[in-house]
Short mmCIF file of C-alpha atoms in Angstrom, two decimals:
data_model
loop_
_atom_site.label_atom_id
_atom_site.label_comp_id
_atom_site.label_asym_id
_atom_site.label_seq_id
_atom_site.Cartn_x
_atom_site.Cartn_y
_atom_site.Cartn_z
CA MET M 1 15.83 19.17 30.06
CA ALA M 2 12.57 21.02 30.76
CA PRO M 3 9.33 18.96 30.41
CA GLY M 4 8.13 21.19 27.57
CA HIS M 5 11.30 20.52 25.59
CA ARG M 6 11.03 16.78 26.16
CA ILE M 7 7.47 16.78 24.84
CA LYS M 8 8.41 18.77 21.76
CA LYS M 9 11.31 16.37 21.10
CA TRP M 10 8.92 13.40 21.39
CA LEU M 11 6.43 15.04 19.02
CA LYS M 12 9.21 15.62 16.52
CA SER M 13 10.05 11.91 16.69
CA LEU M 14 6.54 11.18 15.42
CA SER M 15 7.35 12.73 12.04
CA PRO M 16 6.44 10.47 9.08
CA ALA M 17 9.17 8.03 8.13
CA SER M 18 8.72 5.82 5.09
CA GLY M 19 11.72 3.66 5.80
CA ASP M 20 10.91 2.40 9.28
CA ASP M 21 10.38 -1.29 9.84
CA SER M 22 7.00 -2.45 11.00
CA HIS M 23 5.95 -5.54 12.88
CA ARG M 24 2.70 -7.36 12.66
CA VAL M 25 0.30 -7.02 15.56
CA SER M 26 -2.25 -9.61 16.56
CA GLN M 27 -5.76 -8.29 16.11
CA SER M 28 -6.93 -10.14 19.21
CA ASP M 29 -4.39 -8.83 21.72
CA PRO M 30 -5.33 -5.38 23.12
CA SER M 31 -1.98 -5.04 24.91
CA ASN M 32 -0.20 -5.22 21.57
CA LEU M 33 -2.52 -2.58 20.18
CA VAL M 34 -1.69 -0.21 23.02
CA LEU M 35 2.01 -0.89 22.40
CA VAL M 36 1.67 0.11 18.76
CA ALA M 37 -0.33 3.20 19.73
CA THR M 38 2.47 4.36 22.01
CA GLU M 39 5.40 3.49 19.71
CA THR M 40 3.99 4.74 16.43
CA THR M 41 5.71 6.37 13.46
CA ALA M 42 4.43 6.52 9.85
CA ALA M 43 3.95 8.36 6.58
CA ALA M 44 2.01 11.17 5.20
CA SER M 45 -1.26 13.64 3.89
CA ASN M 46 -6.87 14.37 2.07
CA LEU M 47 -9.07 12.61 -1.05
CA THR M 48 -13.40 9.62 -1.57
CA GLY M 49 -16.61 7.69 -7.86
CA ASP M 50 -18.76 9.35 -10.22
CA ALA M 51 -17.94 12.57 -12.01
CA VAL M 52 -15.95 15.22 -10.12
CA PRO M 53 -17.35 18.75 -9.96
CA ALA M 54 -15.97 20.82 -12.82
CA GLU M 55 -13.97 23.17 -10.61
CA VAL M 56 -12.30 20.23 -8.86
CA GLU M 57 -11.48 18.52 -12.14
CA ALA M 58 -10.05 21.75 -13.52
CA THR M 59 -7.78 22.00 -10.50
CA LEU M 60 -6.74 18.38 -10.94
CA GLU M 61 -5.75 19.00 -14.55
CA ALA M 62 -3.89 22.18 -13.66
CA THR M 63 -1.93 20.62 -10.80
CA MET M 64 -1.06 17.19 -12.15
CA PRO M 65 1.94 17.45 -14.48
CA GLY M 66 3.59 14.71 -12.49
CA PHE M 67 3.61 12.85 -9.22
CA GLY M 68 4.18 15.87 -7.02
CA TYR M 69 0.66 17.32 -7.11
CA ARG M 70 -1.56 17.63 -4.06
CA LEU M 71 -5.08 18.96 -3.87
CA GLU M 72 -6.04 21.64 -1.40
CA SER M 73 -7.91 20.24 1.58
CA GLU M 74 -11.40 21.41 0.54
CA MET M 75 -11.00 20.11 -3.02
CA ALA M 76 -9.53 16.84 -1.75
CA ASN M 77 -12.52 16.26 0.52
CA GLU M 78 -14.89 16.88 -2.40
CA TYR M 79 -12.90 14.41 -4.49
CA MET M 80 -12.89 11.70 -1.80
CA LYS M 81 -16.67 11.81 -1.36
CA LYS M 82 -16.94 10.14 -4.77
CA ILE M 83 -14.56 7.24 -4.09
CA ARG M 84 -16.02 4.08 -2.55
CA ARG M 85 -13.41 1.37 -3.17
CA PHE M 86 -9.63 1.20 -3.49
CA ARG M 87 -8.70 0.14 -7.03
CA ILE M 88 -5.36 -1.46 -7.94
CA LEU M 89 -3.87 -2.56 -11.26
CA VAL M 90 -1.67 -5.65 -10.82
CA MET M 91 0.99 -6.20 -13.45
CA GLY M 92 3.85 -8.55 -14.23
CA ARG M 93 4.77 -11.61 -16.20
CA ALA M 94 2.87 -14.87 -15.96
CA ASN M 95 3.46 -16.98 -12.82
CA ALA M 96 4.70 -14.01 -10.81
CA GLY M 97 2.44 -14.93 -7.87
CA LYS M 98 -0.09 -12.15 -8.47
CA THR M 99 -3.24 -14.10 -7.56
CA THR M 100 -1.61 -15.51 -4.43
CA ILE M 101 -0.76 -12.01 -3.24
CA LEU M 102 -4.30 -10.77 -3.85
CA ARG M 103 -5.69 -13.67 -1.82
CA ARG M 104 -3.40 -12.85 1.09
CA VAL M 105 -4.28 -9.16 0.91
CA CYS M 106 -7.98 -10.01 1.03
CA ASN M 107 -7.52 -12.83 3.56
CA SER M 108 -9.17 -15.36 1.26
CA THR M 109 -8.57 -18.84 -0.13
CA ASP M 110 -11.35 -18.51 -2.71
CA LYS M 111 -11.15 -17.38 -6.30
CA PRO M 112 -12.19 -13.81 -6.99
CA GLU M 113 -15.50 -12.96 -8.57
CA ILE M 114 -15.06 -11.30 -11.95
CA PHE M 115 -17.14 -8.43 -13.29
CA ASP M 116 -17.07 -6.69 -16.64
CA GLY M 117 -16.54 -2.95 -17.00
CA LYS M 118 -20.29 -2.35 -16.48
CA GLY M 119 -20.50 -4.25 -13.21
CA ASN M 120 -22.04 -7.43 -14.65
CA LYS M 121 -20.77 -10.65 -13.09
CA ILE M 122 -19.02 -13.03 -15.46
CA GLU M 123 -19.52 -16.72 -14.77
CA SER M 124 -16.30 -18.42 -13.70
CA ASP M 125 -16.48 -21.22 -16.27
CA ILE M 126 -16.40 -18.63 -19.07
CA VAL M 127 -13.13 -17.08 -17.94
CA GLN M 128 -11.47 -20.06 -16.27
CA GLY M 129 -9.75 -21.26 -19.42
CA THR M 130 -8.09 -17.93 -20.06
CA LEU M 131 -7.19 -17.41 -16.40
CA THR M 132 -5.29 -20.69 -16.21
CA ARG M 133 -3.22 -19.64 -19.22
CA GLY M 134 -2.45 -16.25 -17.70
CA TYR M 135 -4.61 -14.17 -20.04
CA HIS M 136 -6.94 -11.52 -18.65
CA ASP M 137 -9.10 -8.73 -19.92
CA ILE M 138 -7.62 -5.72 -18.16
CA GLN M 139 -11.07 -4.08 -18.04
CA HIS M 140 -12.45 -6.90 -15.87
CA GLU M 141 -12.76 -6.27 -12.15
CA LEU M 142 -11.55 -8.93 -9.71
CA VAL M 143 -13.31 -8.76 -6.33
CA PHE M 144 -12.93 -11.09 -3.33
CA GLN M 145 -16.07 -11.45 -1.24
CA SER M 146 -13.94 -11.53 1.90
CA ASN M 147 -12.99 -7.88 1.23
CA PRO M 148 -15.05 -6.19 -1.50
CA GLY M 149 -13.47 -2.84 -0.62
CA PHE M 150 -10.61 -3.75 -2.97
CA VAL M 151 -11.05 -3.88 -6.75
CA PHE M 152 -8.23 -5.39 -8.78
CA HIS M 153 -7.42 -5.29 -12.47
CA ASP M 154 -4.99 -7.87 -13.83
CA SER M 155 -3.00 -6.99 -16.91
CA CYS M 156 -2.07 -9.72 -19.34
CA GLY M 157 1.67 -10.37 -19.20
CA PHE M 158 3.35 -8.57 -22.07
CA GLU M 159 6.81 -10.12 -21.74
CA ALA M 160 6.34 -11.76 -25.13
CA GLY M 161 6.72 -8.33 -26.73
CA SER M 162 3.23 -7.91 -28.16
CA THR M 163 2.79 -4.27 -29.18
CA GLN M 164 -0.99 -4.68 -29.16
CA GLN M 165 -1.05 -5.93 -25.56
CA PHE M 166 1.30 -3.17 -24.43
CA ASP M 167 -0.80 -0.49 -26.11
CA GLN M 168 -3.99 -1.87 -24.54
CA MET M 169 -2.37 -1.76 -21.11
CA ARG M 170 -1.01 1.77 -21.60
CA ASN M 171 -4.37 3.06 -22.86
CA PHE M 172 -6.06 1.54 -19.83
CA VAL M 173 -3.60 3.19 -17.44
CA VAL M 174 -3.87 6.60 -19.09
CA HIS M 175 -7.68 6.49 -19.15
CA ARG M 176 -8.18 5.09 -15.63
CA ALA M 177 -5.67 7.50 -14.12
CA ALA M 178 -7.59 10.58 -15.24
CA THR M 179 -11.19 9.60 -16.01
CA THR M 180 -13.76 12.09 -14.72
CA ARG M 181 -15.66 9.14 -13.23
CA VAL M 182 -13.41 9.07 -10.20
CA ASN M 183 -14.92 5.88 -8.78
CA GLN M 184 -13.40 4.13 -11.82
CA ARG M 185 -9.92 5.53 -11.32
CA ILE M 186 -7.03 3.30 -10.35
CA HIS M 187 -5.20 4.46 -7.23
CA ALA M 188 -2.04 2.36 -7.34
CA ILE M 189 -0.18 -0.08 -9.59
CA TRP M 190 1.60 -3.17 -8.26
CA PHE M 191 4.26 -4.40 -10.68
CA CYS M 192 5.39 -7.95 -9.78
CA ILE M 193 8.90 -9.24 -10.49
CA PRO M 194 9.45 -12.86 -9.34
CA MET M 195 12.71 -14.16 -7.92
CA THR M 196 12.13 -17.46 -9.70
CA ASP M 197 13.54 -15.54 -12.68
CA TYR M 198 16.26 -13.70 -10.74
CA HIS M 199 18.69 -14.17 -13.64
CA ARG M 200 16.36 -11.95 -15.73
CA THR M 201 14.73 -9.69 -13.16
CA VAL M 202 14.60 -6.67 -15.47
CA THR M 203 13.84 -7.58 -19.07
CA ALA M 204 13.04 -5.44 -22.09
CA ALA M 205 9.36 -5.58 -21.08
CA GLU M 206 9.99 -3.96 -17.68
CA LYS M 207 12.24 -1.32 -19.20
CA ARG M 208 9.68 -0.55 -21.87
CA PHE M 209 6.93 -0.05 -19.32
CA PHE M 210 8.96 2.24 -17.05
CA ASN M 211 10.33 4.22 -20.00
CA GLU M 212 7.16 4.60 -22.05
CA CYS M 213 4.20 4.43 -19.68
CA ASP M 214 3.58 7.69 -17.82
CA THR M 215 1.15 6.79 -15.03
CA GLY M 216 0.77 10.41 -13.97
CA HIS M 217 -0.21 10.75 -10.30
CA VAL M 218 -0.84 6.99 -9.92
CA PRO M 219 2.19 5.52 -8.11
CA VAL M 220 3.81 2.27 -9.25
CA ILE M 221 5.21 -0.04 -6.57
CA VAL M 222 7.52 -2.90 -7.55
CA LEU M 223 6.71 -6.12 -5.72
CA VAL M 224 9.64 -8.54 -5.61
CA THR M 225 7.73 -11.82 -5.33
CA LYS M 226 8.52 -15.48 -4.72
CA VAL M 227 11.57 -14.56 -2.64
CA ASP M 228 11.45 -18.07 -1.14
CA ALA M 229 12.81 -19.39 -4.45
CA LEU M 230 16.18 -17.91 -3.50
CA TYR M 231 16.52 -20.42 -0.65
CA LEU M 232 17.39 -23.27 -3.02
CA THR M 233 19.77 -20.97 -4.90
CA ALA M 234 21.43 -20.13 -1.58
CA ILE M 235 21.90 -23.83 -0.80
CA MET M 236 23.43 -24.47 -4.21
CA GLU M 237 25.85 -21.54 -3.97
CA LEU M 238 26.96 -22.58 -0.49
CA ARG M 239 27.53 -26.11 -1.73
CA ASP M 240 29.60 -24.72 -4.59
CA GLU M 241 31.70 -22.96 -1.95
CA GLY M 242 32.56 -26.37 -0.46
CA LEU M 243 30.10 -26.58 2.43
CA VAL M 244 28.49 -29.92 3.24
CA ILE M 245 24.70 -30.04 3.04
CA ALA M 246 24.18 -29.68 6.80
CA GLU M 247 26.35 -26.55 6.96
CA ALA M 248 24.73 -25.15 3.83
CA LYS M 249 21.25 -25.50 5.33
CA GLU M 250 22.43 -23.84 8.52
CA ARG M 251 23.65 -20.77 6.63
CA ALA M 252 21.01 -20.77 3.90
CA ALA M 253 18.76 -18.14 5.45
CA GLU M 254 21.62 -15.67 5.77
CA LYS M 255 22.73 -16.38 2.21
CA GLN M 256 19.18 -15.99 0.95
CA GLY M 257 19.03 -12.55 2.54
CA GLN M 258 22.25 -11.56 0.81
CA LEU M 259 20.94 -12.75 -2.55
CA LEU M 260 17.71 -10.82 -2.08
CA GLU M 261 19.66 -7.68 -1.20
CA LYS M 262 21.84 -8.15 -4.28
CA TRP M 263 18.99 -8.66 -6.75
CA LEU M 264 16.80 -5.96 -5.22
CA ALA M 265 19.67 -3.52 -5.59
CA HIS M 266 20.02 -4.63 -9.22
CA VAL M 267 16.30 -4.07 -9.88
CA LYS M 268 16.44 -0.60 -8.30
CA HIS M 269 19.56 0.30 -10.26
CA GLU M 270 17.96 -0.66 -13.58
CA LEU M 271 14.49 0.82 -13.02
CA ASP M 272 15.51 4.02 -11.24
CA ARG M 273 17.33 5.03 -14.44
CA CYS M 274 14.11 4.81 -16.46
CA LYS M 275 12.07 7.83 -17.49
CA PHE M 276 9.14 6.95 -15.20
CA PRO M 277 10.72 4.98 -12.31
CA PRO M 278 8.75 3.22 -9.56
CA LYS M 279 7.78 5.15 -6.43
CA GLY M 280 8.50 2.26 -4.09
CA TYR M 281 9.88 -1.26 -3.73
CA VAL M 282 8.84 -4.08 -1.40
CA SER M 283 9.87 -7.73 -1.17
CA LEU M 284 7.30 -10.39 -0.25
CA GLN M 285 7.97 -13.79 1.26
CA LYS M 286 5.87 -16.84 2.05
CA MET M 287 2.76 -15.43 0.39
CA HIS M 288 1.52 -19.00 -0.10
CA GLU M 289 1.04 -19.30 3.67
CA GLU M 290 -2.31 -18.24 5.12
CA ASP M 291 -0.73 -16.12 7.86
CA ALA M 292 1.65 -14.32 5.48
CA ASP M 293 2.25 -10.70 6.51
CA CYS M 294 1.05 -8.12 3.98
CA THR M 295 1.70 -5.16 6.29
CA PRO M 296 4.92 -4.06 4.48
CA LEU M 297 3.00 -4.00 1.19
CA MET M 298 0.17 -1.93 2.69
CA GLU M 299 2.57 0.54 4.30
CA CYS M 300 4.70 0.91 1.18
CA THR M 301 1.58 1.57 -0.90
CA ALA M 302 0.15 4.04 1.61
CA ASN M 303 3.44 5.91 1.88
CA VAL M 304 3.60 6.70 -1.84
CA LEU M 305 -0.01 7.91 -2.11
CA ASN M 306 -0.18 11.67 -2.45
CA GLU M 307 -3.46 12.31 -0.66
CA GLN M 308 -4.30 11.47 2.94
CA GLY M 309 -7.85 10.57 1.97
CA LEU M 310 -6.52 7.78 -0.27
CA GLN M 311 -4.17 6.65 2.48
CA ARG M 312 -7.13 6.50 4.85
CA LEU M 313 -9.20 4.54 2.31
CA LEU M 314 -6.42 1.98 1.83
CA ILE M 315 -5.60 1.57 5.52
CA SER M 316 -9.25 1.22 6.55
CA THR M 317 -9.86 -1.33 3.76
CA GLN M 318 -6.90 -3.62 4.33
CA GLN M 319 -7.26 -6.60 6.68
CA SER M 320 -3.60 -7.48 7.15
CA SER M 321 -3.19 -5.88 10.56
CA ILE M 322 -5.19 -3.67 12.87
CA GLY M 323 -1.83 -2.48 14.16
CA ILE M 324 -1.24 -0.47 11.00
CA CYS M 325 -4.66 1.17 11.49
CA ILE M 326 -3.62 2.28 14.96
CA LYS M 327 -0.24 3.41 13.70
CA TYR M 328 -1.77 5.73 11.09
CA ALA M 329 -4.61 6.89 13.33
CA VAL M 330 -2.20 7.95 16.07
CA ASN M 331 0.35 9.52 13.75
CA LYS M 332 -2.15 11.33 11.52
CA THR M 333 -4.74 12.28 14.14
CA LEU M 334 -3.19 12.29 17.62
CA ARG M 335 -0.08 14.14 16.52
CA HIS M 336 -2.23 16.76 14.76
CA TYR M 337 -4.37 17.37 17.85
CA MET M 338 -1.37 17.45 20.15
CA MET M 339 0.40 20.01 18.00
CA LEU M 340 -2.73 22.19 17.94
CA GLY M 341 -3.12 21.74 21.67
CA LEU M 342 0.45 22.75 22.43
CA LYS M 343 0.21 25.74 20.13
CA ASP M 344 -3.32 27.02 20.72
CA ARG M 345 -4.47 25.33 23.96
CA LEU M 346 -7.14 23.62 21.88
CA GLN M 347 -10.23 22.29 23.65
CA VAL M 348 -10.68 18.79 22.19
CA ASP M 349 -14.16 17.71 21.08
CA VAL M 350 -14.34 14.01 21.93
CA LYS M 351 -16.86 13.23 19.16
CA ILE M 352 -14.73 14.87 16.47
CA LEU M 353 -11.61 13.15 17.77
CA GLU M 354 -13.35 9.77 17.91
CA ALA M 355 -14.69 10.14 14.35
CA SER M 356 -11.25 11.15 13.08
CA LEU M 357 -9.60 8.16 14.75
CA LEU M 358 -12.29 5.74 13.60
CA SER M 359 -11.90 6.82 9.97
CA TRP M 360 -8.63 4.85 9.82
CA PHE M 361 -10.32 1.61 10.87
CA PRO M 362 -12.68 -0.89 9.24
CA ASN M 363 -16.33 -0.19 10.01
CA CYS M 364 -17.15 -2.94 12.51
CA GLN M 365 -18.44 -3.23 16.08
CA ASP M 366 -15.22 -4.64 17.56
CA VAL M 367 -13.23 -1.71 16.26
CA SER M 368 -15.80 0.80 17.54
CA GLU M 369 -15.57 -0.65 21.04
CA LEU M 370 -11.78 -0.66 20.90
CA MET M 371 -11.63 2.93 19.73
CA ALA M 372 -14.06 4.11 22.39
CA GLY M 373 -11.49 3.02 24.97
CA LEU M 374 -8.57 4.31 22.96
CA THR M 375 -10.21 7.73 22.54
CA GLY M 376 -10.47 8.07 26.31
CA CYS M 377 -6.80 7.14 26.60
CA VAL M 378 -5.91 9.71 23.92
CA LEU M 379 -7.82 12.47 25.74
CA ASN M 380 -5.96 11.65 28.92
CA VAL M 381 -2.65 11.92 27.05
CA LEU M 382 -3.70 15.26 25.55
CA THR M 383 -4.81 16.63 28.91
CA CYS M 384 -1.61 15.48 30.58
CA THR M 385 0.51 16.92 27.77
CA LEU M 386 -1.20 20.31 27.90
CA HIS M 387 -0.87 20.39 31.68
CA VAL M 388 2.86 19.58 31.59
CA HIS M 389 3.38 22.10 28.80
CA GLY M 390 1.61 24.76 30.86
CA MET M 391 3.68 23.97 33.94
CA ALA M 392 6.86 24.09 31.87
CA ALA M 393 5.88 27.51 30.54
CA ILE M 394 5.35 28.78 34.09
CA CYS M 395 8.72 27.39 35.20
CA GLU M 396 10.44 29.03 32.26
#
């Protein structure tokens, strides 16, 4: 096979793939980072609040009948200039592990600071009583000082069937999905379903939400939480099959995986039939551990976002893994430059390339130093690729 064909085949392999498995990469091991940079694949597309210019908002309204909209590049850039933080609505019944997940995402063991809708801090003793009982004002903003780039809203569980609570939640979603103050818009919804209640994973409350609540362009991701609870169930089922306790423990992990697959398939079957089904599903394990891996959650969320600017905002805000930053930077930036180079013999501007790569990373000195070296490596790859492509063309 000619070198040019091999390169084109490799470039094609870099196409976005939402279903690929990812592994966590240590932030302190440069060799691992290089490995990720050379083995990358990922997902997809440009949006950064105060009020949006009228012409942009008009385009938004005209192109948003459902999830499939996408702004033109120029409009998307204008939109993204207004967005400063990534805002997520977290939903689900009480004791679904929501707060634990948010702590892991923000790499914190502290309680979040709570602000009202006007940005005024609410003293913790005022809200502590309601928080412990699982009640929240959905308008309140939850912010962890370890990562203030994320803003969370926690909906009160509505599994009890309260019409008032459901209507408050739906009104919030509708308003925050389309408000002209784009810095107040929610960008994603995490809907938590715990495996502690696997016998009632999809209740009337879940069906009501996914049948009656049109979230518009804001994607909903189902988080299957507390998967570890299935371990005990696995032990019990193996014991019922006649295994002694030692044998049951030995096979428990495999059985737990089978149970998770079974109940996740059940959840998908029930919710995918709803009028407004989720855009993605992800299962989370061991979120109570400080080193729990949130990378699958970040990737799943990024993959269902419609605008590359929002993907970039999420990836550069998360602190789960620097590997995912490299993965997106290479796939979204390097692949773009390589395709242009192969097609148009593009002369790469190192400053533009460096800025484009850096935009996928947190703004810190360590990352800047890392990317300075990586940019040089990328330029070498581009130069080598263009040279080989040119030689292949001559040979052909």
